[in-house]
Amino acid sequence: MLVASNLSCIRGTQTLFTDLSVQLNSGQWLYLQGENGAGKTSLLRILAGLTLPAAGSVTWHGAPISKQRSIYHTDMLYLGHHASLKEDLTLTENLRSLMAMDGLTVSDAAIQDALTRMGLARRQHLPARVLSAGQKRRGLLARLLLRAAKLWILDEPFNALDTNAITNLQESLRTHLHHGGMIILTSHQTPDLGAGATGFVLNLSGSR
Amino acid sequence: MPQLFAMFAAYFAALNRDLLLVMRRKTEVLTALFFFVIVTTLLPLGIGPEPDLLRKIAPGAMWIAALLATLLGLQRLFAADHADGTLEQMALSPEPLSILVAGKITAHWLVCGLPLVLLAPVIGLQFDLPTDAIGILMLSLLIGTPLLSLIGAIGAALTLGARGSALLVSLLVLPLYVPTLIFGAGAVESYITGLGAAGHLSLLGALLVLAIAFSPWATTAALRISLE
Amino acid sequence: MINWFKFSAPSTFYPLAGKLVPVFWLLAAIFGAIGLYIGFFVAPTDAQQGEGYRIIFIHVPASWMSMFIYCVMAFWSLLGLTFGTRLSGMMTTALAPTGALFAFLSLWTGALWGKPMWGTWWVWDARLTSELILFFLYLGYMALHAAIDDPRRADRAGAVLSLVGVVNVPIIYFSVKWWNTLHQGASVSLTKSASMASTMLWGMLIMALAFWAYTLAVALMRARAIMLEREANTEWVKHLPDIRRAA
Amino acid sequence: MQWQSLSDFLAMGGYGLYVWGSFGVCAVTMLAEPLLVRHRRRQALRDIQQSQDI
């Protein structure tokens, strides 16, 4: 499904990794390990199609992702370091505009439902600026529930979350895998993705 | 057909969001507008009150003020989206990024360009311009200010994440503004001297068509590069 | 078919450029000597402008080169954006300062020509004005490239800028020309007033060839320096014979 | 040959300042540029040398 072959990444004069190949099938997860600066985020951004690799290619269902951007970005959802929320807008407005810019229309009820499931029902009409880091994070994660994306690429999704929210998110991840979804993620702590799903751990620190 | 509809929806989504943000934080509209008013008000004070002289410099002075006012907010066009990560999400939208960029440029014009067009008659009176010349001035600004936003967007996208980007935008964009300035101010001037403004205005229109076709594409390319 | 991508690899290009640089220096010296000889000893004194017109033997070729180099930069940029070759960005960056130099020389000699001929250092003549804007475009390119830390990103951003610029150069030229005729300013232009005798044309052409060879020599030298700076950590640089010699 | 003497050549029919001002600046800049580039390349080589010695 998602095949990355012979990727290499150069940042400035530093080579982060070379000849890296990954394959991910339906219902599988990929967990990236490595110390700071090993190139985890760079790899995620290459797989998401934000950065061009210095060499190698990424294909989705057999075709290069750069050739079918619209299809790939419908199937894939990337959540990065940033809050990706506008401070002056409420959570509902933020989600609504993000969905609309993706060319999708969702009802306010669906947004409310997703925010409720992330435990933000009472915060939905507050501007993002007054929310805590964890609450913003959860607001963004509500997009996972709204978008029917097959592949989730998540950069440190557990950051700033409390125990309750972590359990919640892990549950969502397990459900996604169970329904044939795919997940690529980085995290400081090893996530518990359930015994049923198969996955790989990729260690990036060995490349230096 | 549904694809086209989704594209329009995405365009209006980007436009709406930026307008909503401006509504929440009104200073941005006012900065450009105040700048325009202040510069055009200071000029007669610096140059002298002779009506003949003022009438002569009015088209150029107002066009330069409009150009600099546009330049003022340009660097912020994508900077906030870049900083909070929403630009990243826009680049990953299933809809073409150039459509979203077009929406943002439209919002920029509605906020920074259109108010200048609407304010032009008042400023024109300060410079003692005849009524029909003011009409031509408004028309030239109406065609020209979107051009300023379109060209400026390329510069704003290119300098995203570069050091000293505020100054850099001016250096990159000002040479590209030269034709717009010449045709815009020239339209009013040649109308006043009795040569007619049609030639200038149609050239300005041709540039606008060219920029509409070319600028969102170039801006998108620049944005993708700056996201790397 | 020749494999151009092989030549565009810095490890192949570096020694090749090293061999070409002296050739172009020699060409520049020969053409320069012939051009100067024609300019000073063969070309007769102009009836109207006396000896002052001899400035055009560098002014006109410098203006030509400044425009030509910008087009070449745009060409490399297009190549770089479509094929993603590393060499194109390095060549564009290597050409920019030389292009800016020629634009500057064109302005400088134009001013020195204008003072005795028109009685003023600067006129808002269509050609001079667009040359000035071209100079700003060069400065913009170099400033943008210098302001972005990652060289790959800087190359690609610069490529977009130079393509936008090359679309705008003719528009700027015609707009300035139109503006100039409307204002009935100094309509005297350099080439028109000097009745284009064939010796003069030859002199300018040969000087242009000298400048062209000079540009290639300097740009290749600069490209080599840029390659060393950027690829300092690669294997081919580490095994370069130049490293020992420099010690 | 239209020049009678060296001083005649240097005077350029009264345009000496302008003609030699043009050609002089042209020569100086076109000599300086390659020298600066050569310096840049040597500096790069020296940096690589140093990083290898360590």
mmCIF file of C-alpha atoms in Angstrom, chain A residues 37-205:
data_model
loop_
_atom_site.group_PDB
_atom_site.id
_atom_site.type_symbol
_atom_site.label_atom_id
_atom_site.label_comp_id
_atom_site.label_asym_id
_atom_site.label_seq_id
_atom_site.Cartn_x
_atom_site.Cartn_y
_atom_site.Cartn_z
ATOM 1 C CA GLY A 37 17.755 15.172 15.270
ATOM 2 C CA ALA A 38 17.917 11.609 13.960
ATOM 3 C CA GLY A 39 15.461 12.520 11.221
ATOM 4 C CA LYS A 40 12.140 11.196 12.536
ATOM 5 C CA THR A 41 10.188 14.315 11.663
ATOM 6 C CA SER A 42 12.022 14.626 8.341
ATOM 7 C CA LEU A 43 11.004 11.072 7.434
ATOM 8 C CA LEU A 44 7.394 11.738 8.423
ATOM 9 C CA ARG A 45 7.330 14.870 6.293
ATOM 10 C CA ILE A 46 8.779 12.986 3.331
ATOM 11 C CA LEU A 47 6.153 10.255 3.745
ATOM 12 C CA ALA A 48 3.422 12.894 4.011
ATOM 13 C CA GLY A 49 4.613 14.531 0.804
ATOM 14 C CA LEU A 50 5.658 17.831 2.391
ATOM 15 C CA THR A 51 9.373 17.412 1.750
ATOM 16 C CA LEU A 52 11.051 15.962 -1.304
ATOM 17 C CA PRO A 53 13.574 13.254 -0.488
ATOM 18 C CA ALA A 54 17.115 13.833 -1.761
ATOM 19 C CA ALA A 55 16.814 10.414 -3.409
ATOM 20 C CA GLY A 56 14.238 7.636 -3.549
ATOM 21 C CA SER A 57 10.492 7.581 -3.946
ATOM 22 C CA VAL A 58 7.262 7.140 -2.015
ATOM 23 C CA THR A 59 4.350 5.367 -3.662
ATOM 24 C CA TRP A 60 0.761 4.909 -2.580
ATOM 25 C CA HIS A 61 -1.167 2.043 -4.193
ATOM 26 C CA GLY A 62 1.636 1.730 -6.720
ATOM 27 C CA ALA A 63 1.815 5.325 -7.974
ATOM 28 C CA PRO A 64 4.212 8.045 -6.758
ATOM 29 C CA ILE A 65 2.514 10.338 -4.259
ATOM 30 C CA SER A 66 3.653 13.470 -6.084
ATOM 31 C CA LYS A 67 1.732 12.299 -9.164
ATOM 32 C CA GLN A 68 -1.570 11.826 -7.317
ATOM 33 C CA ARG A 69 -1.449 14.463 -4.620
ATOM 34 C CA SER A 70 -5.207 14.879 -4.396
ATOM 35 C CA ILE A 71 -5.930 11.156 -3.963
ATOM 36 C CA TYR A 72 -3.091 10.649 -1.501
ATOM 37 C CA HIS A 73 -4.043 13.640 0.609
ATOM 38 C CA THR A 74 -7.626 12.397 0.748
ATOM 39 C CA ASP A 75 -6.423 9.054 2.109
ATOM 40 C CA MET A 76 -3.756 10.468 4.412
ATOM 41 C CA LEU A 77 -3.892 12.713 7.430
ATOM 42 C CA TYR A 78 -0.744 14.247 8.896
ATOM 43 C CA LEU A 79 -0.605 15.864 12.297
ATOM 44 C CA GLY A 80 2.685 17.592 13.024
ATOM 45 C CA HIS A 81 4.369 19.410 15.895
ATOM 46 C CA HIS A 82 2.294 22.522 15.478
ATOM 47 C CA ALA A 83 -1.064 23.149 17.052
ATOM 48 C CA SER A 84 -2.338 23.984 13.538
ATOM 49 C CA LEU A 85 -5.093 26.002 15.153
ATOM 50 C CA LYS A 86 -5.841 29.692 14.738
ATOM 51 C CA GLU A 87 -5.580 31.318 18.147
ATOM 52 C CA ASP A 88 -8.388 33.783 17.486
ATOM 53 C CA LEU A 89 -10.914 31.197 16.329
ATOM 54 C CA THR A 90 -12.889 28.760 18.480
ATOM 55 C CA LEU A 91 -12.251 25.035 18.234
ATOM 56 C CA THR A 92 -15.448 24.565 16.237
ATOM 57 C CA GLU A 93 -14.506 27.327 13.800
ATOM 58 C CA ASN A 94 -10.994 25.959 13.479
ATOM 59 C CA LEU A 95 -12.163 22.459 12.689
ATOM 60 C CA ARG A 96 -14.847 23.693 10.346
ATOM 61 C CA SER A 97 -12.395 25.806 8.320
ATOM 62 C CA LEU A 98 -9.775 23.039 8.218
ATOM 63 C CA MET A 99 -12.374 20.569 6.943
ATOM 64 C CA ALA A 100 -13.738 23.064 4.421
ATOM 65 C CA MET A 101 -10.263 23.763 3.074
ATOM 66 C CA ASP A 102 -9.925 20.020 2.600
ATOM 67 C CA GLY A 103 -12.967 20.291 0.347
ATOM 68 C CA LEU A 104 -15.183 18.457 2.822
ATOM 69 C CA THR A 105 -18.328 19.703 4.463
ATOM 70 C CA VAL A 106 -19.183 18.414 7.893
ATOM 71 C CA SER A 107 -22.198 19.242 9.989
ATOM 72 C CA ASP A 108 -21.757 21.169 13.211
ATOM 73 C CA ALA A 109 -23.232 18.154 14.980
ATOM 74 C CA ALA A 110 -20.389 15.955 13.719
ATOM 75 C CA ILE A 111 -17.807 18.488 14.933
ATOM 76 C CA GLN A 112 -19.543 18.709 18.290
ATOM 77 C CA ASP A 113 -19.587 14.934 18.524
ATOM 78 C CA ALA A 114 -15.865 14.643 17.738
ATOM 79 C CA LEU A 115 -14.989 17.325 20.288
ATOM 80 C CA THR A 116 -17.162 15.604 22.880
ATOM 81 C CA ARG A 117 -15.359 12.338 22.313
ATOM 82 C CA MET A 118 -12.071 14.169 22.865
ATOM 83 C CA GLY A 119 -13.475 15.536 26.107
ATOM 84 C CA LEU A 120 -13.744 19.116 24.881
ATOM 85 C CA ALA A 121 -17.526 19.538 24.819
ATOM 86 C CA ARG A 122 -17.427 22.489 27.178
ATOM 87 C CA ARG A 123 -14.497 24.172 25.460
ATOM 88 C CA GLN A 124 -15.805 24.173 21.902
ATOM 89 C CA HIS A 125 -16.843 27.825 21.819
ATOM 90 C CA LEU A 126 -13.708 29.244 23.430
ATOM 91 C CA PRO A 127 -10.994 30.807 21.279
ATOM 92 C CA ALA A 128 -8.017 28.470 20.948
ATOM 93 C CA ARG A 129 -5.775 31.070 22.585
ATOM 94 C CA VAL A 130 -7.245 30.412 26.074
ATOM 95 C CA LEU A 131 -6.835 26.621 25.865
ATOM 96 C CA SER A 132 -3.970 24.663 27.383
ATOM 97 C CA ALA A 133 -1.429 22.858 25.198
ATOM 98 C CA GLY A 134 -3.071 19.522 25.900
ATOM 99 C CA GLN A 135 -6.520 20.833 25.058
ATOM 100 C CA LYS A 136 -5.268 22.251 21.764
ATOM 101 C CA ARG A 137 -3.662 18.939 20.986
ATOM 102 C CA ARG A 138 -6.923 17.137 21.652
ATOM 103 C CA GLY A 139 -8.793 19.639 19.511
ATOM 104 C CA LEU A 140 -6.488 18.836 16.636
ATOM 105 C CA LEU A 141 -6.770 15.101 17.239
ATOM 106 C CA ALA A 142 -10.524 15.480 16.817
ATOM 107 C CA ARG A 143 -9.695 15.734 13.120
ATOM 108 C CA LEU A 144 -8.729 12.069 13.153
ATOM 109 C CA LEU A 145 -12.331 11.278 13.971
ATOM 110 C CA LEU A 146 -13.776 13.690 11.407
ATOM 111 C CA ARG A 147 -11.649 12.736 8.434
ATOM 112 C CA ALA A 148 -12.129 9.250 7.026
ATOM 113 C CA ALA A 149 -8.428 8.949 6.217
ATOM 114 C CA LYS A 150 -6.877 5.519 5.766
ATOM 115 C CA LEU A 151 -3.332 6.457 6.707
ATOM 116 C CA TRP A 152 -2.530 8.468 9.812
ATOM 117 C CA ILE A 153 0.901 10.049 10.106
ATOM 118 C CA LEU A 154 1.310 11.392 13.617
ATOM 119 C CA ASP A 155 4.300 13.299 14.971
ATOM 120 C CA GLU A 156 4.417 12.893 18.768
ATOM 121 C CA PRO A 157 0.645 12.559 19.195
ATOM 122 C CA PHE A 158 0.924 11.832 22.918
ATOM 123 C CA ASN A 159 2.782 15.064 23.715
ATOM 124 C CA ALA A 160 1.108 17.232 26.333
ATOM 125 C CA LEU A 161 -1.729 14.766 26.846
ATOM 126 C CA ASP A 162 -2.790 13.575 30.331
ATOM 127 C CA THR A 163 -3.170 9.883 31.170
ATOM 128 C CA ASN A 164 -6.851 9.915 30.489
ATOM 129 C CA ALA A 165 -6.399 11.389 27.036
ATOM 130 C CA ILE A 166 -3.543 9.023 26.244
ATOM 131 C CA THR A 167 -5.741 5.989 26.970
ATOM 132 C CA ASN A 168 -8.429 7.581 24.869
ATOM 133 C CA LEU A 169 -6.113 8.152 21.915
ATOM 134 C CA GLN A 170 -4.616 4.668 22.104
ATOM 135 C CA GLU A 171 -8.145 3.311 21.952
ATOM 136 C CA SER A 172 -8.786 5.368 18.801
ATOM 137 C CA LEU A 173 -5.541 4.137 17.242
ATOM 138 C CA ARG A 174 -6.445 0.501 17.976
ATOM 139 C CA THR A 175 -9.892 0.944 16.459
ATOM 140 C CA HIS A 176 -8.364 2.523 13.370
ATOM 141 C CA LEU A 177 -5.980 -0.416 12.894
ATOM 142 C CA HIS A 178 -8.789 -2.848 13.547
ATOM 143 C CA HIS A 179 -10.746 -1.342 10.668
ATOM 144 C CA GLY A 180 -7.837 -1.768 8.300
ATOM 145 C CA GLY A 181 -6.243 1.641 8.753
ATOM 146 C CA MET A 182 -2.546 2.370 8.825
ATOM 147 C CA ILE A 183 -0.582 4.398 11.325
ATOM 148 C CA ILE A 184 2.895 5.865 11.256
ATOM 149 C CA LEU A 185 3.932 7.641 14.421
ATOM 150 C CA THR A 186 6.787 8.899 16.522
ATOM 151 C CA SER A 187 6.597 9.037 20.278
ATOM 152 C CA HIS A 188 8.777 9.218 23.361
ATOM 153 C CA GLN A 189 6.975 6.325 24.961
ATOM 154 C CA THR A 190 6.226 3.060 23.188
ATOM 155 C CA PRO A 191 2.526 3.103 22.385
ATOM 156 C CA ASP A 192 0.301 0.133 23.186
ATOM 157 C CA LEU A 193 -1.410 -0.607 19.901
ATOM 158 C CA GLY A 194 -2.927 -3.925 20.857
ATOM 159 C CA ALA A 195 -1.765 -7.462 20.215
ATOM 160 C CA GLY A 196 -3.980 -7.977 17.175
ATOM 161 C CA ALA A 197 -2.247 -5.521 14.855
ATOM 162 C CA THR A 198 1.143 -6.103 13.287
ATOM 163 C CA GLY A 199 3.703 -3.398 13.142
ATOM 164 C CA PHE A 200 7.336 -2.465 12.853
ATOM 165 C CA VAL A 201 9.737 -0.459 14.895
ATOM 166 C CA LEU A 202 12.210 1.552 12.862
ATOM 167 C CA ASN A 203 15.254 2.813 14.655
ATOM 168 C CA LEU A 204 16.738 5.878 13.029
ATOM 169 C CA SER A 205 19.626 6.655 15.341
#
